[in-house]
Amino acid sequence: MYNLKKYLRMLQLTDTTNSLGRELKMQLESRGCVVRTLMSGAESGTTSGVGSGQRVDALVVVGAESKAGDLNAMACVVNEDVYKNLKLLETLSPLVRRGGCVAWACAGAGAESGNFSQASAAFDTVLRASLEHIAKVTHCDPVWVGRHDGAERTADRLVDALLNCTTDHNTSVFSIRNVAHKVGEYVCRWLKIVS
């Protein structure tokens, strides 16, 4: 069993009232992490311990638990994720230290089940794009594991993804692609000067 404490000391978790939030908190604390949670004034951005400006190593947004079936269930997920969780993601992401992780975890019916599976998959694509955009703006690594049945399975996958995120991202700030792009810019500039 890996110990996340070496890499992730402090995490911000947005919701511990549902089964996924409780499972994530339990697993992360059992691995030695300090898990911060939101107080009742979460919509205003008030947090327990983090409101003082203290940075965290990772932010985990716990998405709405989806239930397969009717349009009302889909509308509840959209309502909670758009009006609450995306706002929390935007509000709390500046608290993550540069190079940290911004994660989104969703439990409940998978995107492949139910009458509204294609709508659910499209909605998850929008959530993932929002997560990746905010992570890019805040210079963090995005972590998306998708929707899975069962809180325990989703929590396992997210903790594993966080572990991989924190061990791989410190190896190099520059990628081969960025280096090739910079070299290309210098060569183009040099050719313009010479000609």
PDB file of C-alpha atoms in Angstrom:
ATOM      1  CA  MET A   1       0.000   0.000   0.000  1.00  0.00           C
ATOM      2  CA  TYR A   2       1.383   3.393  -1.000  1.00  0.00           C
ATOM      3  CA  ASN A   3       1.604   6.244   1.464  1.00  0.00           C
ATOM      4  CA  LEU A   4       0.248   9.453  -0.042  1.00  0.00           C
ATOM      5  CA  LYS A   5       1.604  11.533   2.842  1.00  0.00           C
ATOM      6  CA  LYS A   6       4.990  11.807   1.132  1.00  0.00           C
ATOM      7  CA  TYR A   7       3.430  13.600  -1.841  1.00  0.00           C
ATOM      8  CA  LEU A   8       0.031  14.905  -0.747  1.00  0.00           C
ATOM      9  CA  ARG A   9      -0.030  16.320   2.739  1.00  0.00           C
ATOM     10  CA  MET A  10      -3.115  18.521   2.604  1.00  0.00           C
ATOM     11  CA  LEU A  11      -6.211  18.105   0.431  1.00  0.00           C
ATOM     12  CA  GLN A  12      -9.424  20.072   0.086  1.00  0.00           C
ATOM     13  CA  LEU A  13     -12.552  17.936  -0.277  1.00  0.00           C
ATOM     14  CA  THR A  14     -15.744  19.741  -1.288  1.00  0.00           C
ATOM     15  CA  ASP A  15     -18.392  17.340   0.012  1.00  0.00           C
ATOM     16  CA  THR A  16     -18.417  14.672   2.696  1.00  0.00           C
ATOM     17  CA  THR A  17     -22.187  14.367   3.044  1.00  0.00           C
ATOM     18  CA  ASN A  18     -22.624  11.709   0.352  1.00  0.00           C
ATOM     19  CA  SER A  19     -21.179   8.204   0.303  1.00  0.00           C
ATOM     20  CA  LEU A  20     -18.355   9.046  -2.116  1.00  0.00           C
ATOM     21  CA  GLY A  21     -17.198  12.010  -0.051  1.00  0.00           C
ATOM     22  CA  ARG A  22     -17.141   9.943   3.139  1.00  0.00           C
ATOM     23  CA  GLU A  23     -15.265   7.103   1.408  1.00  0.00           C
ATOM     24  CA  LEU A  24     -12.677   9.482  -0.073  1.00  0.00           C
ATOM     25  CA  LYS A  25     -12.119  11.179   3.276  1.00  0.00           C
ATOM     26  CA  MET A  26     -11.675   7.830   5.008  1.00  0.00           C
ATOM     27  CA  GLN A  27      -9.221   6.479   2.397  1.00  0.00           C
ATOM     28  CA  LEU A  28      -7.145   9.652   2.230  1.00  0.00           C
ATOM     29  CA  GLU A  29      -6.926  10.018   6.005  1.00  0.00           C
ATOM     30  CA  SER A  30      -5.962   6.353   6.343  1.00  0.00           C
ATOM     31  CA  ARG A  31      -3.003   7.110   4.059  1.00  0.00           C
ATOM     32  CA  GLY A  32      -1.835   9.981   6.254  1.00  0.00           C
ATOM     33  CA  CYS A  33      -3.321  12.999   4.477  1.00  0.00           C
ATOM     34  CA  VAL A  34      -4.883  15.991   6.169  1.00  0.00           C
ATOM     35  CA  VAL A  35      -8.312  16.387   4.562  1.00  0.00           C
ATOM     36  CA  ARG A  36      -9.994  19.782   4.750  1.00  0.00           C
ATOM     37  CA  THR A  37     -13.732  20.008   4.161  1.00  0.00           C
ATOM     38  CA  LEU A  38     -16.176  22.811   3.508  1.00  0.00           C
ATOM     39  CA  MET A  39     -18.353  24.256   6.242  1.00  0.00           C
ATOM     40  CA  SER A  40     -22.022  25.081   5.775  1.00  0.00           C
ATOM     41  CA  GLY A  41     -21.179  28.363   4.022  1.00  0.00           C
ATOM     42  CA  ALA A  42     -19.564  26.474   1.158  1.00  0.00           C
ATOM     43  CA  GLU A  43     -21.281  28.430  -1.584  1.00  0.00           C
ATOM     44  CA  SER A  44     -19.579  31.602  -0.382  1.00  0.00           C
ATOM     45  CA  GLY A  45     -16.172  29.919  -0.522  1.00  0.00           C
ATOM     46  CA  THR A  46     -15.727  29.586   3.251  1.00  0.00           C
ATOM     47  CA  THR A  47     -13.659  26.565   4.203  1.00  0.00           C
ATOM     48  CA  SER A  48     -12.459  25.026   7.418  1.00  0.00           C
ATOM     49  CA  GLY A  49      -8.782  25.776   7.812  1.00  0.00           C
ATOM     50  CA  VAL A  50      -8.188  26.905   4.237  1.00  0.00           C
ATOM     51  CA  GLY A  51      -9.907  30.287   4.511  1.00  0.00           C
ATOM     52  CA  SER A  52      -6.724  31.669   6.056  1.00  0.00           C
ATOM     53  CA  GLY A  53      -5.011  31.404   2.664  1.00  0.00           C
ATOM     54  CA  GLN A  54      -3.231  28.155   3.447  1.00  0.00           C
ATOM     55  CA  ARG A  55      -2.434  26.291   0.231  1.00  0.00           C
ATOM     56  CA  VAL A  56      -3.418  22.687  -0.385  1.00  0.00           C
ATOM     57  CA  ASP A  57      -1.719  20.043  -2.508  1.00  0.00           C
ATOM     58  CA  ALA A  58      -4.942  18.897  -4.173  1.00  0.00           C
ATOM     59  CA  LEU A  59      -8.566  19.909  -4.558  1.00  0.00           C
ATOM     60  CA  VAL A  60     -11.115  17.127  -4.953  1.00  0.00           C
ATOM     61  CA  VAL A  61     -14.569  18.165  -6.148  1.00  0.00           C
ATOM     62  CA  VAL A  62     -17.124  15.502  -5.271  1.00  0.00           C
ATOM     63  CA  GLY A  63     -19.691  15.549  -8.063  1.00  0.00           C
ATOM     64  CA  ALA A  64     -23.361  14.783  -7.729  1.00  0.00           C
ATOM     65  CA  GLU A  65     -24.303  11.124  -7.394  1.00  0.00           C
ATOM     66  CA  SER A  66     -26.224  10.219 -10.507  1.00  0.00           C
ATOM     67  CA  LYS A  67     -29.046   7.732 -10.604  1.00  0.00           C
ATOM     68  CA  ALA A  68     -29.998   5.893 -13.764  1.00  0.00           C
ATOM     69  CA  GLY A  69     -33.423   6.435 -15.129  1.00  0.00           C
ATOM     70  CA  ASP A  70     -35.574   9.450 -15.638  1.00  0.00           C
ATOM     71  CA  LEU A  71     -35.148  13.033 -16.684  1.00  0.00           C
ATOM     72  CA  ASN A  72     -35.629  14.332 -13.126  1.00  0.00           C
ATOM     73  CA  ALA A  73     -32.554  12.429 -11.941  1.00  0.00           C
ATOM     74  CA  MET A  74     -30.528  13.874 -14.811  1.00  0.00           C
ATOM     75  CA  ALA A  75     -31.826  17.383 -14.078  1.00  0.00           C
ATOM     76  CA  CYS A  76     -30.788  17.072 -10.422  1.00  0.00           C
ATOM     77  CA  VAL A  77     -27.259  16.062 -11.408  1.00  0.00           C
ATOM     78  CA  VAL A  78     -26.973  18.936 -13.881  1.00  0.00           C
ATOM     79  CA  ASN A  79     -28.365  21.403 -11.343  1.00  0.00           C
ATOM     80  CA  GLU A  80     -26.022  20.341  -8.551  1.00  0.00           C
ATOM     81  CA  ASP A  81     -22.921  20.073 -10.718  1.00  0.00           C
ATOM     82  CA  VAL A  82     -23.446  23.280 -12.702  1.00  0.00           C
ATOM     83  CA  TYR A  83     -24.718  25.578  -9.984  1.00  0.00           C
ATOM     84  CA  LYS A  84     -22.786  24.238  -7.027  1.00  0.00           C
ATOM     85  CA  ASN A  85     -19.788  22.140  -7.963  1.00  0.00           C
ATOM     86  CA  LEU A  86     -18.467  24.143 -10.933  1.00  0.00           C
ATOM     87  CA  LYS A  87     -18.735  27.285  -8.807  1.00  0.00           C
ATOM     88  CA  LEU A  88     -16.798  25.544  -6.022  1.00  0.00           C
ATOM     89  CA  LEU A  89     -14.165  24.412  -8.514  1.00  0.00           C
ATOM     90  CA  GLU A  90     -13.662  27.961  -9.768  1.00  0.00           C
ATOM     91  CA  THR A  91     -13.699  29.448  -6.264  1.00  0.00           C
ATOM     92  CA  LEU A  92     -11.370  26.977  -4.559  1.00  0.00           C
ATOM     93  CA  SER A  93      -8.882  26.205  -7.346  1.00  0.00           C
ATOM     94  CA  PRO A  94      -6.653  29.225  -6.525  1.00  0.00           C
ATOM     95  CA  LEU A  95      -6.002  27.591  -3.131  1.00  0.00           C
ATOM     96  CA  VAL A  96      -4.140  24.710  -4.797  1.00  0.00           C
ATOM     97  CA  ARG A  97      -0.384  25.175  -4.888  1.00  0.00           C
ATOM     98  CA  ARG A  98       1.256  25.468  -8.299  1.00  0.00           C
ATOM     99  CA  GLY A  99       1.889  21.969  -9.661  1.00  0.00           C
ATOM    100  CA  GLY A 100      -0.787  20.400  -7.458  1.00  0.00           C
ATOM    101  CA  CYS A 101      -3.798  18.389  -8.566  1.00  0.00           C
ATOM    102  CA  VAL A 102      -7.382  19.389  -9.255  1.00  0.00           C
ATOM    103  CA  ALA A 103      -9.669  16.349  -9.305  1.00  0.00           C
ATOM    104  CA  TRP A 104     -13.332  15.627  -9.980  1.00  0.00           C
ATOM    105  CA  ALA A 105     -14.936  12.465  -8.613  1.00  0.00           C
ATOM    106  CA  CYS A 106     -18.396  11.195  -9.604  1.00  0.00           C
ATOM    107  CA  ALA A 107     -20.223   8.153  -8.292  1.00  0.00           C
ATOM    108  CA  GLY A 108     -23.515   6.635  -9.233  1.00  0.00           C
ATOM    109  CA  ALA A 109     -24.815   5.170 -12.442  1.00  0.00           C
ATOM    110  CA  GLY A 110     -22.206   4.984 -15.159  1.00  0.00           C
ATOM    111  CA  ALA A 111     -22.570   6.964 -18.349  1.00  0.00           C
ATOM    112  CA  GLU A 112     -23.401   3.795 -20.275  1.00  0.00           C
ATOM    113  CA  SER A 113     -26.558   2.965 -18.323  1.00  0.00           C
ATOM    114  CA  GLY A 114     -30.092   4.347 -18.466  1.00  0.00           C
ATOM    115  CA  ASN A 115     -32.269   6.092 -21.009  1.00  0.00           C
ATOM    116  CA  PHE A 116     -30.255   9.299 -20.860  1.00  0.00           C
ATOM    117  CA  SER A 117     -26.814   7.712 -21.224  1.00  0.00           C
ATOM    118  CA  GLN A 118     -25.773   9.876 -24.172  1.00  0.00           C
ATOM    119  CA  ALA A 119     -26.859  13.060 -22.409  1.00  0.00           C
ATOM    120  CA  SER A 120     -24.976  11.965 -19.305  1.00  0.00           C
ATOM    121  CA  ALA A 121     -21.847  11.222 -21.341  1.00  0.00           C
ATOM    122  CA  ALA A 122     -22.055  14.637 -23.036  1.00  0.00           C
ATOM    123  CA  PHE A 123     -22.518  16.352 -19.695  1.00  0.00           C
ATOM    124  CA  ASP A 124     -19.504  14.507 -18.260  1.00  0.00           C
ATOM    125  CA  THR A 125     -17.466  15.679 -21.260  1.00  0.00           C
ATOM    126  CA  VAL A 126     -18.362  19.286 -20.439  1.00  0.00           C
ATOM    127  CA  LEU A 127     -17.410  18.778 -16.783  1.00  0.00           C
ATOM    128  CA  ARG A 128     -14.094  17.217 -17.779  1.00  0.00           C
ATOM    129  CA  ALA A 129     -13.319  20.085 -20.184  1.00  0.00           C
ATOM    130  CA  SER A 130     -14.090  22.604 -17.422  1.00  0.00           C
ATOM    131  CA  LEU A 131     -11.828  20.734 -15.014  1.00  0.00           C
ATOM    132  CA  GLU A 132      -8.978  20.631 -17.538  1.00  0.00           C
ATOM    133  CA  HIS A 133      -9.373  24.343 -18.342  1.00  0.00           C
ATOM    134  CA  ILE A 134      -9.316  25.411 -14.703  1.00  0.00           C
ATOM    135  CA  ALA A 135      -6.358  23.122 -13.995  1.00  0.00           C
ATOM    136  CA  LYS A 136      -4.463  24.681 -16.899  1.00  0.00           C
ATOM    137  CA  VAL A 137      -5.225  28.219 -15.720  1.00  0.00           C
ATOM    138  CA  THR A 138      -4.081  27.435 -12.162  1.00  0.00           C
ATOM    139  CA  HIS A 139      -1.001  25.471 -13.341  1.00  0.00           C
ATOM    140  CA  CYS A 140      -2.228  22.218 -11.822  1.00  0.00           C
ATOM    141  CA  ASP A 141      -2.700  18.688 -13.095  1.00  0.00           C
ATOM    142  CA  PRO A 142      -6.305  17.655 -13.854  1.00  0.00           C
ATOM    143  CA  VAL A 143      -7.484  14.293 -12.541  1.00  0.00           C
ATOM    144  CA  TRP A 144     -10.671  12.786 -13.999  1.00  0.00           C
ATOM    145  CA  VAL A 145     -11.543   9.130 -13.425  1.00  0.00           C
ATOM    146  CA  GLY A 146     -15.039   9.129 -14.878  1.00  0.00           C
ATOM    147  CA  ARG A 147     -18.315   7.922 -13.405  1.00  0.00           C
ATOM    148  CA  HIS A 148     -18.392   4.494 -11.787  1.00  0.00           C
ATOM    149  CA  ASP A 149     -20.971   2.478  -9.899  1.00  0.00           C
ATOM    150  CA  GLY A 150     -20.192   2.434  -6.213  1.00  0.00           C
ATOM    151  CA  ALA A 151     -18.456   4.960  -4.011  1.00  0.00           C
ATOM    152  CA  GLU A 152     -15.705   2.567  -2.943  1.00  0.00           C
ATOM    153  CA  ARG A 153     -14.671   1.761  -6.519  1.00  0.00           C
ATOM    154  CA  THR A 154     -14.672   5.440  -7.496  1.00  0.00           C
ATOM    155  CA  ALA A 155     -12.660   6.383  -4.405  1.00  0.00           C
ATOM    156  CA  ASP A 156     -10.098   3.641  -5.121  1.00  0.00           C
ATOM    157  CA  ARG A 157      -9.626   4.854  -8.682  1.00  0.00           C
ATOM    158  CA  LEU A 158      -9.335   8.495  -7.637  1.00  0.00           C
ATOM    159  CA  VAL A 159      -6.774   7.802  -4.904  1.00  0.00           C
ATOM    160  CA  ASP A 160      -4.717   5.760  -7.397  1.00  0.00           C
ATOM    161  CA  ALA A 161      -4.963   8.569  -9.961  1.00  0.00           C
ATOM    162  CA  LEU A 162      -3.898  11.157  -7.370  1.00  0.00           C
ATOM    163  CA  LEU A 163      -0.921   9.002  -6.467  1.00  0.00           C
ATOM    164  CA  ASN A 164       0.119   8.752 -10.135  1.00  0.00           C
ATOM    165  CA  CYS A 165      -0.499  12.467 -10.662  1.00  0.00           C
ATOM    166  CA  THR A 166       1.823  13.461  -7.837  1.00  0.00           C
ATOM    167  CA  THR A 167       4.631  11.034  -8.629  1.00  0.00           C
ATOM    168  CA  ASP A 168       4.780  11.701 -12.372  1.00  0.00           C
ATOM    169  CA  HIS A 169       4.339  15.447 -12.610  1.00  0.00           C
ATOM    170  CA  ASN A 170       7.503  16.472 -10.766  1.00  0.00           C
ATOM    171  CA  THR A 171       9.875  14.711 -13.161  1.00  0.00           C
ATOM    172  CA  SER A 172      10.100  17.522 -15.712  1.00  0.00           C
ATOM    173  CA  VAL A 173       8.487  20.895 -16.189  1.00  0.00           C
ATOM    174  CA  PHE A 174       9.219  20.912 -19.929  1.00  0.00           C
ATOM    175  CA  SER A 175       7.954  18.332 -22.347  1.00  0.00           C
ATOM    176  CA  ILE A 176       9.637  17.264 -25.565  1.00  0.00           C
ATOM    177  CA  ARG A 177       6.887  19.024 -27.495  1.00  0.00           C
ATOM    178  CA  ASN A 178       7.512  22.333 -25.703  1.00  0.00           C
ATOM    179  CA  VAL A 179      11.256  22.052 -26.242  1.00  0.00           C
ATOM    180  CA  ALA A 180      10.781  21.330 -29.954  1.00  0.00           C
ATOM    181  CA  HIS A 181       8.441  24.312 -30.231  1.00  0.00           C
ATOM    182  CA  LYS A 182      10.974  26.647 -28.550  1.00  0.00           C
ATOM    183  CA  VAL A 183      13.817  25.378 -30.750  1.00  0.00           C
ATOM    184  CA  GLY A 184      11.619  25.943 -33.813  1.00  0.00           C
ATOM    185  CA  GLU A 185      10.952  29.529 -32.727  1.00  0.00           C
ATOM    186  CA  TYR A 186      14.672  30.233 -32.314  1.00  0.00           C
ATOM    187  CA  VAL A 187      15.516  28.707 -35.704  1.00  0.00           C
ATOM    188  CA  CYS A 188      12.772  30.757 -37.404  1.00  0.00           C
ATOM    189  CA  ARG A 189      14.018  33.939 -35.738  1.00  0.00           C
ATOM    190  CA  TRP A 190      17.592  33.174 -36.743  1.00  0.00           C
ATOM    191  CA  LEU A 191      16.553  32.514 -40.366  1.00  0.00           C
ATOM    192  CA  LYS A 192      14.671  35.833 -40.473  1.00  0.00           C
ATOM    193  CA  ILE A 193      17.723  37.675 -39.172  1.00  0.00           C
ATOM    194  CA  VAL A 194      20.081  35.960 -41.613  1.00  0.00           C
ATOM    195  CA  SER A 195      17.912  36.490 -44.688  1.00  0.00           C
TER     196      SER A 195
END
